[in-house]
Short mmCIF file of N, CA, C and O in Angstrom, two decimals:
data_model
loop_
_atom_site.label_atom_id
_atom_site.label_comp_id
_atom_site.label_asym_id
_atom_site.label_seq_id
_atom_site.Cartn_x
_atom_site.Cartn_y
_atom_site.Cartn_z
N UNK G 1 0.23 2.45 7.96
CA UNK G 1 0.82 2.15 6.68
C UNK G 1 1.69 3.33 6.26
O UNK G 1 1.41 4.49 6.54
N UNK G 2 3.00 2.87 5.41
CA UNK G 2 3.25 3.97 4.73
C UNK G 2 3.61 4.11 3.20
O UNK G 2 4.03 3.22 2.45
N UNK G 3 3.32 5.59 2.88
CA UNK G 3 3.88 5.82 1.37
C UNK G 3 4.84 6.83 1.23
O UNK G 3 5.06 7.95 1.69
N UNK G 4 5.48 5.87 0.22
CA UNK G 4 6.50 6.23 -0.22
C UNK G 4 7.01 6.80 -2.11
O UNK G 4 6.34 6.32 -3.03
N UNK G 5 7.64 7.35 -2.30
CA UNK G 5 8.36 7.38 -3.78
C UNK G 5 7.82 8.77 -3.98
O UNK G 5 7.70 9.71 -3.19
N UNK G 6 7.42 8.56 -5.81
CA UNK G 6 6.42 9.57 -6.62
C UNK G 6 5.55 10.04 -5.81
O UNK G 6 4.62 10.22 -6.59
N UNK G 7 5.10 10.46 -4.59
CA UNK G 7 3.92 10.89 -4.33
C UNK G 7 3.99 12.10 -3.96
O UNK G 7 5.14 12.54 -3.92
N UNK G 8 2.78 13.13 -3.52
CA UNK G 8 2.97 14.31 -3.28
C UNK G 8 3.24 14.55 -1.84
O UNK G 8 4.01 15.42 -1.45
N UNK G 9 2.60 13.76 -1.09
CA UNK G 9 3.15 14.34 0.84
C UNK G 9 2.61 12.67 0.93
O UNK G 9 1.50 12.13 0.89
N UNK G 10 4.49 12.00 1.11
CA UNK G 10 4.81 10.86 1.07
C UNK G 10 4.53 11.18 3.06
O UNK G 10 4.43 12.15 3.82
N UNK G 11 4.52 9.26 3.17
CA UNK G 11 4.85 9.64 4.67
C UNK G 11 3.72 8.19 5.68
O UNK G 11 3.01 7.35 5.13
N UNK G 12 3.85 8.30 6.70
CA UNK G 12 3.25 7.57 7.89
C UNK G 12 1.95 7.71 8.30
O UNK G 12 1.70 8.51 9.20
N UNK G 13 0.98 7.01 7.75
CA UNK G 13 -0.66 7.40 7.68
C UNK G 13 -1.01 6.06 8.95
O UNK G 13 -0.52 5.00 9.34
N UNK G 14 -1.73 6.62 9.11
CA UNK G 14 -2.48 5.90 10.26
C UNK G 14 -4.05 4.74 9.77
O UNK G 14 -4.88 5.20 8.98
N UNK G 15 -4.14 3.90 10.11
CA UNK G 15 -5.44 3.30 9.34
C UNK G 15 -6.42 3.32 10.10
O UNK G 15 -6.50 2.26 10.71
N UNK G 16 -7.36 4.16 10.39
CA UNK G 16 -8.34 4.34 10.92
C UNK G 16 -9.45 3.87 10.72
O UNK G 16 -10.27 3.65 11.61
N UNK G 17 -9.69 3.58 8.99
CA UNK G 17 -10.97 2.80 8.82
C UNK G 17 -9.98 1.85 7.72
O UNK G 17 -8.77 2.06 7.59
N UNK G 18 -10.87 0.58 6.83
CA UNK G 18 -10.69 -0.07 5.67
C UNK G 18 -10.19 1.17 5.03
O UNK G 18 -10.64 2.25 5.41
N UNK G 19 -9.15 1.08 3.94
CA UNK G 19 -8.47 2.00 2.74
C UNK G 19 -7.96 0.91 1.92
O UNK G 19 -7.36 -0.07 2.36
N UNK G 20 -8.28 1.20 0.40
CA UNK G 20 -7.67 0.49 -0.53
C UNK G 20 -6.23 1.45 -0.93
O UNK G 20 -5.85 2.56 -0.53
N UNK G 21 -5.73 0.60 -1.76
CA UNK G 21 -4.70 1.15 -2.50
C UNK G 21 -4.61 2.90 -3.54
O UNK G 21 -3.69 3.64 -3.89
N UNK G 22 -6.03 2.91 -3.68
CA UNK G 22 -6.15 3.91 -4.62
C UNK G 22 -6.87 4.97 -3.90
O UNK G 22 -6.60 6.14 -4.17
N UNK G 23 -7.64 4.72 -3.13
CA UNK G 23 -7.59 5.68 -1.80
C UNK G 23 -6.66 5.66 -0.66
O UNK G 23 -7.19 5.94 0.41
N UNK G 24 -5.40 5.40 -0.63
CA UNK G 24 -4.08 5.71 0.02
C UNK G 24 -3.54 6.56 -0.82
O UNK G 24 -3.27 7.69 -0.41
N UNK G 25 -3.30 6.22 -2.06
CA UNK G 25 -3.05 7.35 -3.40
C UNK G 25 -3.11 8.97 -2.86
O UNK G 25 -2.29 9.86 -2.61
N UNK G 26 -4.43 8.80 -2.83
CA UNK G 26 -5.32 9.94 -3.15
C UNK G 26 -5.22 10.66 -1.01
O UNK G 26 -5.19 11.75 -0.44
N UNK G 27 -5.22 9.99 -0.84
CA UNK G 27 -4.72 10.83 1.06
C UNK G 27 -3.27 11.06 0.87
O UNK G 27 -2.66 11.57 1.81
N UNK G 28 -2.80 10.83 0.08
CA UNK G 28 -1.02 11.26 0.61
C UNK G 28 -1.35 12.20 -0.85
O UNK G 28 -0.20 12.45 -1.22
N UNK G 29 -1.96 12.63 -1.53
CA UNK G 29 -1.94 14.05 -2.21
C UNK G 29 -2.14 13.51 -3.48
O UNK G 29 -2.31 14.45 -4.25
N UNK G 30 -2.21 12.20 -4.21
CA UNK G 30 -1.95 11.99 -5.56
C UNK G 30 -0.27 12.20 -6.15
O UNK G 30 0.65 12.77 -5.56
N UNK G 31 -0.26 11.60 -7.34
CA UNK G 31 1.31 11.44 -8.18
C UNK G 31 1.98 12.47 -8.24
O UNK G 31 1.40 13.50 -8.58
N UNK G 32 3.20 12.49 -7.97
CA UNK G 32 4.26 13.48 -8.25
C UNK G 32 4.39 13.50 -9.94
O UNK G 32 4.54 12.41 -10.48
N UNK G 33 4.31 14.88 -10.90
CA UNK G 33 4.88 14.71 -12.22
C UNK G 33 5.55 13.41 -12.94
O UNK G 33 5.44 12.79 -14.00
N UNK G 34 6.44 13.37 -11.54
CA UNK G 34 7.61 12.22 -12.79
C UNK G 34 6.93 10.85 -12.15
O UNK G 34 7.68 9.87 -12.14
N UNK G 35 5.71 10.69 -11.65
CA UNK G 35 5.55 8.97 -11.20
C UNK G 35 5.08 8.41 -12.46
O UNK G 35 4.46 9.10 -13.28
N UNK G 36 5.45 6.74 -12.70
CA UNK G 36 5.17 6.23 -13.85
C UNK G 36 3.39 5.56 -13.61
O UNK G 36 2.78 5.07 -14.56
N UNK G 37 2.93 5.65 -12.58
CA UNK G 37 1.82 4.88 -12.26
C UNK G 37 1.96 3.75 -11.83
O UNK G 37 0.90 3.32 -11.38
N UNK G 38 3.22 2.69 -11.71
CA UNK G 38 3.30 1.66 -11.04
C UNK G 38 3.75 1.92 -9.46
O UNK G 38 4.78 2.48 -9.08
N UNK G 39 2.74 1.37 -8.72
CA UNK G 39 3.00 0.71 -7.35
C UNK G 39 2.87 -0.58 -6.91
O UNK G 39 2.00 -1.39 -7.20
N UNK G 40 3.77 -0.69 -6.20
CA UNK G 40 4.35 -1.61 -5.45
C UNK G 40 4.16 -1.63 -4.01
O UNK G 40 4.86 -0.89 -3.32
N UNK G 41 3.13 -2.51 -3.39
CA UNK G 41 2.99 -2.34 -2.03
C UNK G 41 3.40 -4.06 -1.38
O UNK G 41 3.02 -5.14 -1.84
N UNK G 42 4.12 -3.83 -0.41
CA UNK G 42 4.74 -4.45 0.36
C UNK G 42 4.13 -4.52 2.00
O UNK G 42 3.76 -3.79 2.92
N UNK G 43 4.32 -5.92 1.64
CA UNK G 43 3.16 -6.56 3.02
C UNK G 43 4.30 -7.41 4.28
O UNK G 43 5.09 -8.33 4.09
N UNK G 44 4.06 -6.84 5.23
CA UNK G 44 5.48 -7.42 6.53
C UNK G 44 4.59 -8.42 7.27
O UNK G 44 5.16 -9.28 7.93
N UNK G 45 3.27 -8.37 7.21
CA UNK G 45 2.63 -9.32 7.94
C UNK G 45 2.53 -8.00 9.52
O UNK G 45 3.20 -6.98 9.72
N UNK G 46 1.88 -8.35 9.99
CA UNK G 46 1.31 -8.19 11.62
C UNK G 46 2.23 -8.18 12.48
O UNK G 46 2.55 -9.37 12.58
N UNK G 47 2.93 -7.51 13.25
CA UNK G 47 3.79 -7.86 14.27
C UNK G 47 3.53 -7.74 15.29
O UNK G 47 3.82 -8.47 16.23
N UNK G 48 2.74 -6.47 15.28
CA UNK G 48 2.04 -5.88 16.46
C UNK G 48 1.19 -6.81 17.07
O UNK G 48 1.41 -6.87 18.28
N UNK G 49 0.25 -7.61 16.66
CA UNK G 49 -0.30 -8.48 17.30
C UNK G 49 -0.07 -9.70 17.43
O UNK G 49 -0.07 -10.64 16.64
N UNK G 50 0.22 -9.55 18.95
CA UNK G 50 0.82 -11.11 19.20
C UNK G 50 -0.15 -12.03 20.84
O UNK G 50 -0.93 -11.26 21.39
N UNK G 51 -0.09 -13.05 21.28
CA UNK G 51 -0.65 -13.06 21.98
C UNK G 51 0.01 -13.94 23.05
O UNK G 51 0.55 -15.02 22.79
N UNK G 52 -0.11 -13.29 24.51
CA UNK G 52 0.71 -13.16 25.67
C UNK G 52 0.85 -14.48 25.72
O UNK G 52 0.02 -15.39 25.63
N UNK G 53 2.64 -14.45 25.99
CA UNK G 53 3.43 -15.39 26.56
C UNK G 53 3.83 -16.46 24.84
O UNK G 53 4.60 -17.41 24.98
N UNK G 54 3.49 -16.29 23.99
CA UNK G 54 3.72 -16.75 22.45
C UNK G 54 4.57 -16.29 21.46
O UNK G 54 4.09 -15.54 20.61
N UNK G 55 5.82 -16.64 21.39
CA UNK G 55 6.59 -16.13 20.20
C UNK G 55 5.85 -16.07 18.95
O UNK G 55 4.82 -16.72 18.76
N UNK G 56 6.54 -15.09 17.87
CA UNK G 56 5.79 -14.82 16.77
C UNK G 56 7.28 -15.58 15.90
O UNK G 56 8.43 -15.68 16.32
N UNK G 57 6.82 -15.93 14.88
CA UNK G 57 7.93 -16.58 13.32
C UNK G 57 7.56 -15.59 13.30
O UNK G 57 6.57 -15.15 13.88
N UNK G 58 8.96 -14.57 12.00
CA UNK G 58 8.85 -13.44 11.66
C UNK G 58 7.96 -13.38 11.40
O UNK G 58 7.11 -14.23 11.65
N UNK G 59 7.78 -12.32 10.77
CA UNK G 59 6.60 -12.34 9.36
C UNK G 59 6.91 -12.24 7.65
O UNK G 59 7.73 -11.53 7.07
N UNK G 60 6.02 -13.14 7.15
CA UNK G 60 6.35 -13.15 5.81
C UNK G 60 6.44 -11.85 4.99
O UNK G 60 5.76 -10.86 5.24
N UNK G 61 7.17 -11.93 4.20
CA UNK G 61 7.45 -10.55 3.18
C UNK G 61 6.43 -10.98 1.86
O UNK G 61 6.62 -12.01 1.21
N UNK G 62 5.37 -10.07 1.59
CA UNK G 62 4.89 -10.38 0.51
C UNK G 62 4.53 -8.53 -0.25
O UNK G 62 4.23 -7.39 0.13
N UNK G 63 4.81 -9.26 -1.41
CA UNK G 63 4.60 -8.32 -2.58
C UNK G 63 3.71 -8.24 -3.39
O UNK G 63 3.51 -9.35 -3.89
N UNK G 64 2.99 -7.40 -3.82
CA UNK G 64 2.16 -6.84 -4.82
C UNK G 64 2.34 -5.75 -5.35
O UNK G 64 2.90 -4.72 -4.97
N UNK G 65 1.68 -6.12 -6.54
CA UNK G 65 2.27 -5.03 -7.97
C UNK G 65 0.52 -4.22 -8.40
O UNK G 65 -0.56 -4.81 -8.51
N UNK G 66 0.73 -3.18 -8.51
CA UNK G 66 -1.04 -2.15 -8.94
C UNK G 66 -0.03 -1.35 -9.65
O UNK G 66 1.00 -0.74 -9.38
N UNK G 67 -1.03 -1.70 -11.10
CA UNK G 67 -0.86 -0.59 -12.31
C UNK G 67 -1.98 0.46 -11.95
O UNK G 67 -3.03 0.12 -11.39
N UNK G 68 -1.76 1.46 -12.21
CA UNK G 68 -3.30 2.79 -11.85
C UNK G 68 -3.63 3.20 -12.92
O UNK G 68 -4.48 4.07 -13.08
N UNK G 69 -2.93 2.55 -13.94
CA UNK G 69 -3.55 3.22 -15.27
C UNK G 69 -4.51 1.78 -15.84
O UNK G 69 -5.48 1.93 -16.58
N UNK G 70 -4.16 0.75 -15.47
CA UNK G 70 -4.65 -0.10 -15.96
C UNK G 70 -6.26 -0.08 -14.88
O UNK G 70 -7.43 -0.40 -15.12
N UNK G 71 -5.65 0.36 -13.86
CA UNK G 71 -7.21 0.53 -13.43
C UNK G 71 -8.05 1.42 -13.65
O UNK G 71 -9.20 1.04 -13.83
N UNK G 72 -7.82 2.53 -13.69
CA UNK G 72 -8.40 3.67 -14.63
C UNK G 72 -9.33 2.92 -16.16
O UNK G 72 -10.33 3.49 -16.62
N UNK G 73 -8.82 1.74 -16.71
CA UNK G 73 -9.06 1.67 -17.60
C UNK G 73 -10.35 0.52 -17.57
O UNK G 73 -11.05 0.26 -18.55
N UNK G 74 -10.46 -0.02 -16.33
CA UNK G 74 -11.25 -1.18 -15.94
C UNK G 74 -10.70 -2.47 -16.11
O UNK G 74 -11.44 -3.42 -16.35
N UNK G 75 -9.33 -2.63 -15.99
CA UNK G 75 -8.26 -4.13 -16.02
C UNK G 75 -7.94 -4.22 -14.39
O UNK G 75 -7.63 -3.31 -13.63
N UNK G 76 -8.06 -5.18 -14.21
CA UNK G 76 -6.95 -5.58 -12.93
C UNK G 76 -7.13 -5.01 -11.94
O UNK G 76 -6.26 -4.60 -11.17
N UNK G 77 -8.84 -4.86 -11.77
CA UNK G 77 -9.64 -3.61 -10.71
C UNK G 77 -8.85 -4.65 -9.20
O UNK G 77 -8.31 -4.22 -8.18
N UNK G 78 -9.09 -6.03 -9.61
CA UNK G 78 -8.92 -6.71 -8.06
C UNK G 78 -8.01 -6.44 -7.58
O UNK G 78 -8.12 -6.50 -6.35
N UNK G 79 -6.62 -6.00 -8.09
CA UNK G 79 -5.50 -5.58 -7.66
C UNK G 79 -5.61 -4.15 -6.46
O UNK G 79 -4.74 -3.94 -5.62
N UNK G 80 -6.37 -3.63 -6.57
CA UNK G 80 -6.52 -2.60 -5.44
C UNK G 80 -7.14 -2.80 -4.15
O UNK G 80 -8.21 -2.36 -3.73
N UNK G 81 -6.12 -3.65 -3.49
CA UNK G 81 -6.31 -4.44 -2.13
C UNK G 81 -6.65 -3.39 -1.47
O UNK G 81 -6.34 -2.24 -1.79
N UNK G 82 -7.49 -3.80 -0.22
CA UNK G 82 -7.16 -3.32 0.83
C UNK G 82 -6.04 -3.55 1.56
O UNK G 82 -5.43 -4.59 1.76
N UNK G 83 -5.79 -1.98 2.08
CA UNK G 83 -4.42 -2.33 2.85
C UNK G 83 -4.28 -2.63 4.31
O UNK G 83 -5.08 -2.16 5.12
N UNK G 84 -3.29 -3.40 4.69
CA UNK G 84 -3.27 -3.42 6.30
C UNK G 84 -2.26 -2.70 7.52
O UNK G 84 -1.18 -2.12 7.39
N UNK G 85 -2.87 -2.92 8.43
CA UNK G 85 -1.31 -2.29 9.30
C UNK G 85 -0.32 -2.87 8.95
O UNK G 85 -0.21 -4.05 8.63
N UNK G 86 1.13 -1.35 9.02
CA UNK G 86 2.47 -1.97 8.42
C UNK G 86 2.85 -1.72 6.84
O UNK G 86 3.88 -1.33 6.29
N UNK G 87 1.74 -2.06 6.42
CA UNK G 87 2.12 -2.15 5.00
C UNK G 87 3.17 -0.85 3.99
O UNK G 87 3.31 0.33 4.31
N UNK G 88 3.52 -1.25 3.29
CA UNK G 88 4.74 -0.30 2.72
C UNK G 88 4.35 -0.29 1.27
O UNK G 88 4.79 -1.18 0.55
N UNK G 89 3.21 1.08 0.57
CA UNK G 89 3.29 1.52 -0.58
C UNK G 89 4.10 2.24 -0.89
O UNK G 89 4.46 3.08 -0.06
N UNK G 90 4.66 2.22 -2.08
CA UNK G 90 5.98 2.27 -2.95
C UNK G 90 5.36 3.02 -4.44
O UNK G 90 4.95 2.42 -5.43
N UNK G 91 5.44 4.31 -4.24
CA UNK G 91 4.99 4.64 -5.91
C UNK G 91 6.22 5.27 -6.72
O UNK G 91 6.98 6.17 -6.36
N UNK G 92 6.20 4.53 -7.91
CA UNK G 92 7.01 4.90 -8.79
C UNK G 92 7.29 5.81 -9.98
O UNK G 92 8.38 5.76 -10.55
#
């Protein structure tokens, strides 16, 4: 997976075990000063796994939106998916 924007050591993380959204946060260093707390993580779907001799349809583009303050606060806890291979967090 990677992160990107507001963060402190943005960059290409590897998924080694289950990681949610707010523990991806917190491995790439926590918020840069000027981040507003909204992220945006972006889902490409799987590409990597495909199975021999089978074309893949692209993969779908899907989006999700995590406020971190609203979770901090106990709102909208479900929003802190786990993430998958590929995926593209976006902090703002």
């Amino acid at each position: 997976y990677t992160v990107m924007g507001q963060i402190k050591t943005p960059g290409l993380f590897h998924l080694d075990f289950p990681l949610t959204v707010v523990q991806a946060i917190a491995k790439a260093g926590g918020f840069t000063e000027w981040a507003n707390f909204e992220v945006t993580i972006i889902r490409q779907g799987n590409a990597f796994i495909t199975e021999k001799g089978k074309e893949s349809p692209p993969p779908k583009l899907e989006k999700y939106s995590f406020d971190y303050d609203d979770f901090l606060g106990g709102k909208k806890t479900e929003k802190n998916i786990p993430l998958e291979p590929g995926d593209v967090v976006v902090v703002h």
